[in-house]
Short mmCIF file of N, CA and C in Angstrom, two decimals:
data_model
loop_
_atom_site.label_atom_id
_atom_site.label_comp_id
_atom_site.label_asym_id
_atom_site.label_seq_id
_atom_site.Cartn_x
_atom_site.Cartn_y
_atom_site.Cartn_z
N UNK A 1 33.28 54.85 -3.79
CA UNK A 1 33.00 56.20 -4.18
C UNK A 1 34.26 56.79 -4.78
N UNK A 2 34.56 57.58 -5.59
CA UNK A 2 35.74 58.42 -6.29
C UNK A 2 35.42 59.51 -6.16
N UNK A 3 36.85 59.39 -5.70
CA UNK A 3 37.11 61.09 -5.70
C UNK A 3 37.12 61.93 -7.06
N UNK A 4 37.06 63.14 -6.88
CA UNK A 4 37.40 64.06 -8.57
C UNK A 4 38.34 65.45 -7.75
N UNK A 5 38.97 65.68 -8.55
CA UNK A 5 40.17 66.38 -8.20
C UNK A 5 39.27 67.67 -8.88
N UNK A 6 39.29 69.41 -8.44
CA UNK A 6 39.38 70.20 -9.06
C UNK A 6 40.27 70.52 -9.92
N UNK A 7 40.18 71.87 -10.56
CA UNK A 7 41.32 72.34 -11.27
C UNK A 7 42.32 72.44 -10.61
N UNK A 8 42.02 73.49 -9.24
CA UNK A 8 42.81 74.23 -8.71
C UNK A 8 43.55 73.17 -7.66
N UNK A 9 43.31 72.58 -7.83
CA UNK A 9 44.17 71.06 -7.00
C UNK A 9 45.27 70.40 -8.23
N UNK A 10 44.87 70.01 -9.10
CA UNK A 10 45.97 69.85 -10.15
C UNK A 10 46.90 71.05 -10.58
N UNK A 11 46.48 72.10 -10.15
CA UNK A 11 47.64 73.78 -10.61
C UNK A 11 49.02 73.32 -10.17
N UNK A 12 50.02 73.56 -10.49
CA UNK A 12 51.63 73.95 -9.88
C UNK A 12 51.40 74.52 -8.91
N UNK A 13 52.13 74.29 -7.38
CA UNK A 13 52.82 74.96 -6.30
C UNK A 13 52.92 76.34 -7.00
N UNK A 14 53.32 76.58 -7.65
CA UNK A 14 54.28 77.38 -8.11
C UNK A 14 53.43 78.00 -9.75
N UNK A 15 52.77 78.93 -9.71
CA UNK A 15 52.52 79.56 -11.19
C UNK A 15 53.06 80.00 -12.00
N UNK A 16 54.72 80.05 -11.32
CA UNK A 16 55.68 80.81 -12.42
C UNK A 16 56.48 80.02 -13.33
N UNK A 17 56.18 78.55 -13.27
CA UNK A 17 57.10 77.75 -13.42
C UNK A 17 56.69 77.37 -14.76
N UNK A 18 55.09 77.91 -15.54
CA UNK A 18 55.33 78.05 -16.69
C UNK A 18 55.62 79.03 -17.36
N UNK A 19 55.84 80.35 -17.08
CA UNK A 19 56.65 81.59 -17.21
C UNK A 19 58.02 81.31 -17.98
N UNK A 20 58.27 80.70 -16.40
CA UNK A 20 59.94 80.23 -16.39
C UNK A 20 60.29 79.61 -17.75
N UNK A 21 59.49 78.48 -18.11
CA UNK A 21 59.81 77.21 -18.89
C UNK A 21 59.65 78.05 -20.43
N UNK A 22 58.45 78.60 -20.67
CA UNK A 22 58.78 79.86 -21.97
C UNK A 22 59.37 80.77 -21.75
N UNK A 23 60.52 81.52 -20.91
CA UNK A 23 61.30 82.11 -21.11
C UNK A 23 62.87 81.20 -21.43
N UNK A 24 62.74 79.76 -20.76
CA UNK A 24 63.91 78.82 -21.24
C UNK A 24 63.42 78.17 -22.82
N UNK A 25 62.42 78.25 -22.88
CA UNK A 25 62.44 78.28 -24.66
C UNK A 25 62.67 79.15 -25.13
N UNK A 26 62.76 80.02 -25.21
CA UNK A 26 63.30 81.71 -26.12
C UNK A 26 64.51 81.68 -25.80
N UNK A 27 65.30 81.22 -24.36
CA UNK A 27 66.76 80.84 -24.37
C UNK A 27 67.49 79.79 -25.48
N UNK A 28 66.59 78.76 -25.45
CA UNK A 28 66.89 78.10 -26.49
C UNK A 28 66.88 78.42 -28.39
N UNK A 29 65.89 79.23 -28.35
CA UNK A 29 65.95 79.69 -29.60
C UNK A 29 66.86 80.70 -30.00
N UNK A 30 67.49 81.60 -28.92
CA UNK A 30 68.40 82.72 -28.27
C UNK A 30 69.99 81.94 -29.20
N UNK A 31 70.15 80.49 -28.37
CA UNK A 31 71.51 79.75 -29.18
C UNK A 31 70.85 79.17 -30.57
N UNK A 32 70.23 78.80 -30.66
CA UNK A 32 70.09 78.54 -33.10
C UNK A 32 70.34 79.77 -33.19
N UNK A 33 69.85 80.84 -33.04
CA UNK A 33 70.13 82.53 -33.79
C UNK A 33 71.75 82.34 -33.50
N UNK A 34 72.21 82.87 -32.36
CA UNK A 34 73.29 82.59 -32.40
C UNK A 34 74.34 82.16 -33.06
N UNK A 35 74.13 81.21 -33.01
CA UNK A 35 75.11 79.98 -33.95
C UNK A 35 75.18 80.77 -35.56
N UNK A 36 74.19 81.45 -36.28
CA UNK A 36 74.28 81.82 -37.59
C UNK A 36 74.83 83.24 -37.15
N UNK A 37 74.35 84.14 -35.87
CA UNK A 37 74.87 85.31 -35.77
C UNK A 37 76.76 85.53 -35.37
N UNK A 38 77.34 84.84 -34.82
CA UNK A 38 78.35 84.75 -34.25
C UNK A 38 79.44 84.10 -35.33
N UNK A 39 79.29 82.80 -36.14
CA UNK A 39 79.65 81.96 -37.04
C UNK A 39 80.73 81.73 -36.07
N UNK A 40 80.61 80.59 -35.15
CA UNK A 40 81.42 79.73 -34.50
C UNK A 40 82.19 78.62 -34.73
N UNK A 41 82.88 77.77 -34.63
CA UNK A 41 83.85 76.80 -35.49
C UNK A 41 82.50 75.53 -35.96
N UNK A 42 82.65 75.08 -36.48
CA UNK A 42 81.79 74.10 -36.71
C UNK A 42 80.98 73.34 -36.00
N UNK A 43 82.08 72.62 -35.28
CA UNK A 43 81.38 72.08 -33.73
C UNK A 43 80.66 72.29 -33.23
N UNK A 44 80.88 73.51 -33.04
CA UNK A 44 80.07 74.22 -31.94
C UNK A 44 79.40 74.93 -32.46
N UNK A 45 79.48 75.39 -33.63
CA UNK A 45 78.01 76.05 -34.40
C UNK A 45 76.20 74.69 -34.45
N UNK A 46 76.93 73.56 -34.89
CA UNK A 46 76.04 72.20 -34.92
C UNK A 46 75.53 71.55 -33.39
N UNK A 47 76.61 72.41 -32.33
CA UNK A 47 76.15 71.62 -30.65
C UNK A 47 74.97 72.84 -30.67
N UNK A 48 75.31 74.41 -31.22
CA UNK A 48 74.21 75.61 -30.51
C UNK A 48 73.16 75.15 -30.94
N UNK A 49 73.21 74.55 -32.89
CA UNK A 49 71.45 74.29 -33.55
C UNK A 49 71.26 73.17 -32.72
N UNK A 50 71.75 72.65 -32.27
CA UNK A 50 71.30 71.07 -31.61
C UNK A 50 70.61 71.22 -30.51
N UNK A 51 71.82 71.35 -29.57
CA UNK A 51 71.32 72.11 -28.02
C UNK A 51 70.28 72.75 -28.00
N UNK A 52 70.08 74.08 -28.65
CA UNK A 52 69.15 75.05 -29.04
C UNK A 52 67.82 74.85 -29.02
N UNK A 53 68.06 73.66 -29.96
CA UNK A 53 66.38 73.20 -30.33
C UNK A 53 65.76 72.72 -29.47
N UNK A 54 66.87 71.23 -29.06
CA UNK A 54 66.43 70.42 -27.72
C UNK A 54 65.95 71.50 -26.40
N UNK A 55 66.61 72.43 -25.94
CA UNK A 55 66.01 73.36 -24.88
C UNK A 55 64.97 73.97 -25.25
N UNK A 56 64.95 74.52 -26.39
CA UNK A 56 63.37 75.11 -26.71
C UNK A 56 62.08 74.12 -26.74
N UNK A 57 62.15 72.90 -27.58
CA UNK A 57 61.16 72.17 -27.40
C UNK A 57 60.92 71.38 -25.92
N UNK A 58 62.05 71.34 -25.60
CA UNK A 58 61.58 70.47 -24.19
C UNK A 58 61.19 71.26 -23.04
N UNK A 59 61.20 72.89 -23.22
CA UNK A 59 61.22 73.45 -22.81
C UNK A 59 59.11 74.29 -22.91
N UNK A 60 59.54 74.18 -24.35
CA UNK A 60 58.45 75.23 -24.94
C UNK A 60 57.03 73.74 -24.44
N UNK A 61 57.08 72.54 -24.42
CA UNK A 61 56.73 71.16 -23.83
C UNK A 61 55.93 71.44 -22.52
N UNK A 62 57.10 71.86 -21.45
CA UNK A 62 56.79 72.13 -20.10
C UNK A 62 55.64 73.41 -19.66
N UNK A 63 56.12 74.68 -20.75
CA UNK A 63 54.98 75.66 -20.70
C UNK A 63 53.89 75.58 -21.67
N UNK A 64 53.59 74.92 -22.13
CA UNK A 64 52.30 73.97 -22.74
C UNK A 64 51.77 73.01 -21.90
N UNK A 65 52.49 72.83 -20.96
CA UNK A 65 51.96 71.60 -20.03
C UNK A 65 51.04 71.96 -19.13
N UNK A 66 51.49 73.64 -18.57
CA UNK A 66 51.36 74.27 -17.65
C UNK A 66 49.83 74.70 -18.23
N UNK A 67 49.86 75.28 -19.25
CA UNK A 67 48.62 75.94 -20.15
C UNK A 67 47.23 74.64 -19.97
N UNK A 68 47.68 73.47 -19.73
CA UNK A 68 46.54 72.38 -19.57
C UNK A 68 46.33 72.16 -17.53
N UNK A 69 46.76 73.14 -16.92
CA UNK A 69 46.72 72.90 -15.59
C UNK A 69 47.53 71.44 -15.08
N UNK A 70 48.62 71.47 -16.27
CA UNK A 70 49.48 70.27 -15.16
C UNK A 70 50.88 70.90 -14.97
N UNK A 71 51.21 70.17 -14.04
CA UNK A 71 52.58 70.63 -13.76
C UNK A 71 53.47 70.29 -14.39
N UNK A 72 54.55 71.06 -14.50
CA UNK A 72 56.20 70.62 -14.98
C UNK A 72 56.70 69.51 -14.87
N UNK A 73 56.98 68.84 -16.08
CA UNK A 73 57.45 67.57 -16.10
C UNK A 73 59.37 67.72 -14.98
N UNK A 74 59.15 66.99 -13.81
CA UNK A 74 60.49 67.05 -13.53
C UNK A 74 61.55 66.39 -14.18
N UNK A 75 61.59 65.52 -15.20
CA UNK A 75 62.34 64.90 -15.92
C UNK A 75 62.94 65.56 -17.08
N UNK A 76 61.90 66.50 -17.28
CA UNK A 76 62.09 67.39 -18.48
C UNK A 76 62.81 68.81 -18.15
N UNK A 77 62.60 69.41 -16.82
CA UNK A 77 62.85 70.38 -16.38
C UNK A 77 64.34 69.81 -15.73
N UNK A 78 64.76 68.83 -15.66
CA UNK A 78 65.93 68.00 -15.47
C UNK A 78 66.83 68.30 -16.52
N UNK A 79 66.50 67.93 -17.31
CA UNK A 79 67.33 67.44 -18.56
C UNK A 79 67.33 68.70 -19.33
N UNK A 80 66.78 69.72 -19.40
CA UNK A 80 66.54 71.37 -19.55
C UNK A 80 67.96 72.11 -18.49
N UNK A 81 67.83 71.77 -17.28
CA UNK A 81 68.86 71.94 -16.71
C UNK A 81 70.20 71.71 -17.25
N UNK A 82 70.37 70.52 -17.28
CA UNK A 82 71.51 69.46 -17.48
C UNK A 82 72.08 70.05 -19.09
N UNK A 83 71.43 70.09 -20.31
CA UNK A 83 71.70 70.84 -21.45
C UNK A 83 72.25 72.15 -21.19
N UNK A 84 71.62 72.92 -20.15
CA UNK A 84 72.50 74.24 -19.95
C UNK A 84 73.58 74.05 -19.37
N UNK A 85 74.00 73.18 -18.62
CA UNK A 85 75.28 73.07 -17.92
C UNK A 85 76.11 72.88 -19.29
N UNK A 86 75.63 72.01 -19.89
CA UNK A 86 76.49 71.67 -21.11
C UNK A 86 77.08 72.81 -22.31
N UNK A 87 76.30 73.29 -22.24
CA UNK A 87 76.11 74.91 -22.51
C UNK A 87 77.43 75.88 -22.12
N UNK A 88 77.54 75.57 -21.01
CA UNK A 88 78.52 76.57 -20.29
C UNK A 88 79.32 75.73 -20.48
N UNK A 89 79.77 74.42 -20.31
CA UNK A 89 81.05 74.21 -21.11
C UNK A 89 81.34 74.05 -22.15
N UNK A 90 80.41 73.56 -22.32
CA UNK A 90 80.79 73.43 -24.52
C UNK A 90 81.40 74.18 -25.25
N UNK A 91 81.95 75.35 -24.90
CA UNK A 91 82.35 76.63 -25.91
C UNK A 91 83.94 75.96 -25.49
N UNK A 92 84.59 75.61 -24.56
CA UNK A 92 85.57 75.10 -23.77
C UNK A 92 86.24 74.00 -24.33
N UNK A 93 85.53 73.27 -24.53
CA UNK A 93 85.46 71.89 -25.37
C UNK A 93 85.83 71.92 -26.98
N UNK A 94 85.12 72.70 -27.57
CA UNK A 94 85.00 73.20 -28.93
C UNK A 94 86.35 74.03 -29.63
N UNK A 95 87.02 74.56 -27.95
CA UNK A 95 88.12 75.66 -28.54
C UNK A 95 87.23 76.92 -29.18
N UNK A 96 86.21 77.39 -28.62
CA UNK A 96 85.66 78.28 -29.57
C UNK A 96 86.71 79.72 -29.28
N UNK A 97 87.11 80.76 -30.93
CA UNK A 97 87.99 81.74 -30.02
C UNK A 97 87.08 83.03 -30.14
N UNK A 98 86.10 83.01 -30.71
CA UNK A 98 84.97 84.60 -30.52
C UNK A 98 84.82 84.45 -29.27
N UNK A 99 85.19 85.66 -28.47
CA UNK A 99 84.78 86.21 -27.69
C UNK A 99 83.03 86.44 -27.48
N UNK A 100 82.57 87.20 -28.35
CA UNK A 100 81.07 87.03 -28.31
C UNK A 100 80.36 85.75 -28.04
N UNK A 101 80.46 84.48 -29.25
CA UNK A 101 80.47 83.35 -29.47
C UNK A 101 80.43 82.46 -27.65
N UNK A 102 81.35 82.42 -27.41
CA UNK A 102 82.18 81.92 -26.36
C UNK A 102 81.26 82.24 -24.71
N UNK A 103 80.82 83.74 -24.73
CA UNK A 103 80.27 84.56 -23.88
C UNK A 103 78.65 84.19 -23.76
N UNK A 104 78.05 84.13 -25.27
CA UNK A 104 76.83 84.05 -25.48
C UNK A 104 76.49 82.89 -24.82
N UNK A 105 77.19 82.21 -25.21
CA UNK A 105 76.88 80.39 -24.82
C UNK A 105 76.78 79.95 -23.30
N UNK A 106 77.88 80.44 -22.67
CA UNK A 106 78.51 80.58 -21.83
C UNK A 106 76.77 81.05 -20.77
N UNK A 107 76.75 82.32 -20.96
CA UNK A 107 75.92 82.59 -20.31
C UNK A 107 74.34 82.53 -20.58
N UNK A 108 74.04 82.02 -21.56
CA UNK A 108 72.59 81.53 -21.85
C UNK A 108 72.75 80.17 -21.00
N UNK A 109 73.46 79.51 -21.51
CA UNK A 109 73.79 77.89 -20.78
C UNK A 109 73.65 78.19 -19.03
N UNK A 110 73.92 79.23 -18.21
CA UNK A 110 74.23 79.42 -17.01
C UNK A 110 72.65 79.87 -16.85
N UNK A 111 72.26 80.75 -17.28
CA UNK A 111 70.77 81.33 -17.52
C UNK A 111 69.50 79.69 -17.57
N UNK A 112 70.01 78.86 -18.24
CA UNK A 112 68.71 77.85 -18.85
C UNK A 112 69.36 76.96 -17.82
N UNK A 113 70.42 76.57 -17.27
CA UNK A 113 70.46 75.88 -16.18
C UNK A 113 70.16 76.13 -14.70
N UNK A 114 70.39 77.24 -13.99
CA UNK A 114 69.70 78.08 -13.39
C UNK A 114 68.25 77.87 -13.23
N UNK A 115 67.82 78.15 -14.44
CA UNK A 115 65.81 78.11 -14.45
C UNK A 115 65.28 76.94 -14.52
N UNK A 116 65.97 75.95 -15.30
CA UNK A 116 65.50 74.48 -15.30
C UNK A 116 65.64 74.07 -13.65
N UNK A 117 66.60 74.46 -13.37
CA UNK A 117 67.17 73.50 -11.90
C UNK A 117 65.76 74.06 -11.01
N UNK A 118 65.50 75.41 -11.35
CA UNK A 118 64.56 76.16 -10.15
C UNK A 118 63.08 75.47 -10.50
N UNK A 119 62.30 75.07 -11.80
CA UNK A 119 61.55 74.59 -12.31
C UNK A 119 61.48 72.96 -12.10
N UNK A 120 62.77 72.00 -11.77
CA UNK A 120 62.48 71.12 -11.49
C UNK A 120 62.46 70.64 -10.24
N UNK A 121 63.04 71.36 -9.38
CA UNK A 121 63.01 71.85 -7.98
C UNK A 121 61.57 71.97 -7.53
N UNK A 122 61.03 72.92 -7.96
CA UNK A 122 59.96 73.68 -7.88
C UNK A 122 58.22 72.27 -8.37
N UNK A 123 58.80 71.42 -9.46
CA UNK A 123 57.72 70.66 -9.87
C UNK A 123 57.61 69.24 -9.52
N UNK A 124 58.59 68.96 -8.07
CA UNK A 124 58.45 67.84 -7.72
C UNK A 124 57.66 67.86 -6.32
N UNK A 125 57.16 69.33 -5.85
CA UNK A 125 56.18 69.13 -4.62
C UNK A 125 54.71 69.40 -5.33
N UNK A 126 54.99 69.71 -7.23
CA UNK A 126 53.87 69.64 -7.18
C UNK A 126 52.41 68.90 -7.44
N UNK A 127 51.36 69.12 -7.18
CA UNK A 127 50.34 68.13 -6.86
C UNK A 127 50.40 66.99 -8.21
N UNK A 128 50.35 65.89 -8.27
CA UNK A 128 49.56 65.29 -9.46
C UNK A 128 48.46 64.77 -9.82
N UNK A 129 48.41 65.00 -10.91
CA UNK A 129 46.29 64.19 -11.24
C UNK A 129 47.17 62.89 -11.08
N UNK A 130 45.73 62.30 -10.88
CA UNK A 130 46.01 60.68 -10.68
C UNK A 130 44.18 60.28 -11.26
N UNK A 131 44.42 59.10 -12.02
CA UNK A 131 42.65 58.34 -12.35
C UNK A 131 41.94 58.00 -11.10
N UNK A 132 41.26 58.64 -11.25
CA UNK A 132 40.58 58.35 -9.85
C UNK A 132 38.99 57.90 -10.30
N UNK A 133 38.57 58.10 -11.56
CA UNK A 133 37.23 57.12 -11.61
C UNK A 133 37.34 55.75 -11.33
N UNK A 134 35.82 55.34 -11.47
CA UNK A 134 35.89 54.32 -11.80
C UNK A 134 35.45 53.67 -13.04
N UNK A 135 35.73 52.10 -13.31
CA UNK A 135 35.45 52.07 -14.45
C UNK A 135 34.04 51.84 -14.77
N UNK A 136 33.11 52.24 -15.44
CA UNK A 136 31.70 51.92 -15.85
C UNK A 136 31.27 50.42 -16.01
N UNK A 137 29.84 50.02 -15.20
CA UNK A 137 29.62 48.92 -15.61
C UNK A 137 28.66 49.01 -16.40
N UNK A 138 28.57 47.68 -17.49
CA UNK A 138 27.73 47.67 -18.42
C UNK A 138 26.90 46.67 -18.74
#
């Protein structure tokens, strides 16, 4: 006999955690603006479009995921993390000397690492679909 999972059995622990994950994509899109608003040394203008993007899509990923009743990829909400840490040092690394520049980064990176860490935290108690038919005979 097979089981069938409801919806509300595949939902996130946690309903905010696709909230979370589109507000860490608008963080990410927050550093590309950036990078053209601030005009930072090179480096580090090419790590913000880079970084930037990578957090928004892997990000904007996770709250699309959520929109199909599955949970937060923890690998993704990992590595969402891990980019913001990078974030907060990278301006360090770069020698960046704007103050603005330097600040922005600084604390978006502290902001998207923060929420990733709480989101992947948050999406490893939660439930998963699993195939549970069976296969048809014919």
């Amino acid at each position: 006999m097979s089981e069938t999972t409801t919806t509300s059995d595949t939902r996130a622990t946690d309903d905010n955690t696709g909230w979370i994950s589109a507000v860490i994509a608008l963080l990410g899109g927050w550093l590309v603006v950036s990078a053209f608003l601030f005009e930072p040394p090179a480096a580090n203008f090419w790590n913000d479009i880079i970084v930037g993007a990578a957090i928004g899509i892997i990000a904007g990923y996770n709250a699309i995921r959520t929109d199909d009743y599955e949970p937060v990829s923890t690998g993704a909400a990992s590595l969402v993390a891990l980019l913001g840490l990078w974030m907060v040092v990278a301006p360090f690394v770069f020698e960046v000397v704007t103050d603005a520049a330097l600040w922005s980064d600084v604390a978006t990176g502290a902001l998207v690492a923060a929420l990733g860490a709480y989101n992947a935290y948050q999406s490893r108690s939660a439930p998963r679909r699993s195939a549970t038919a069976e296969p048809e005979g014919r």
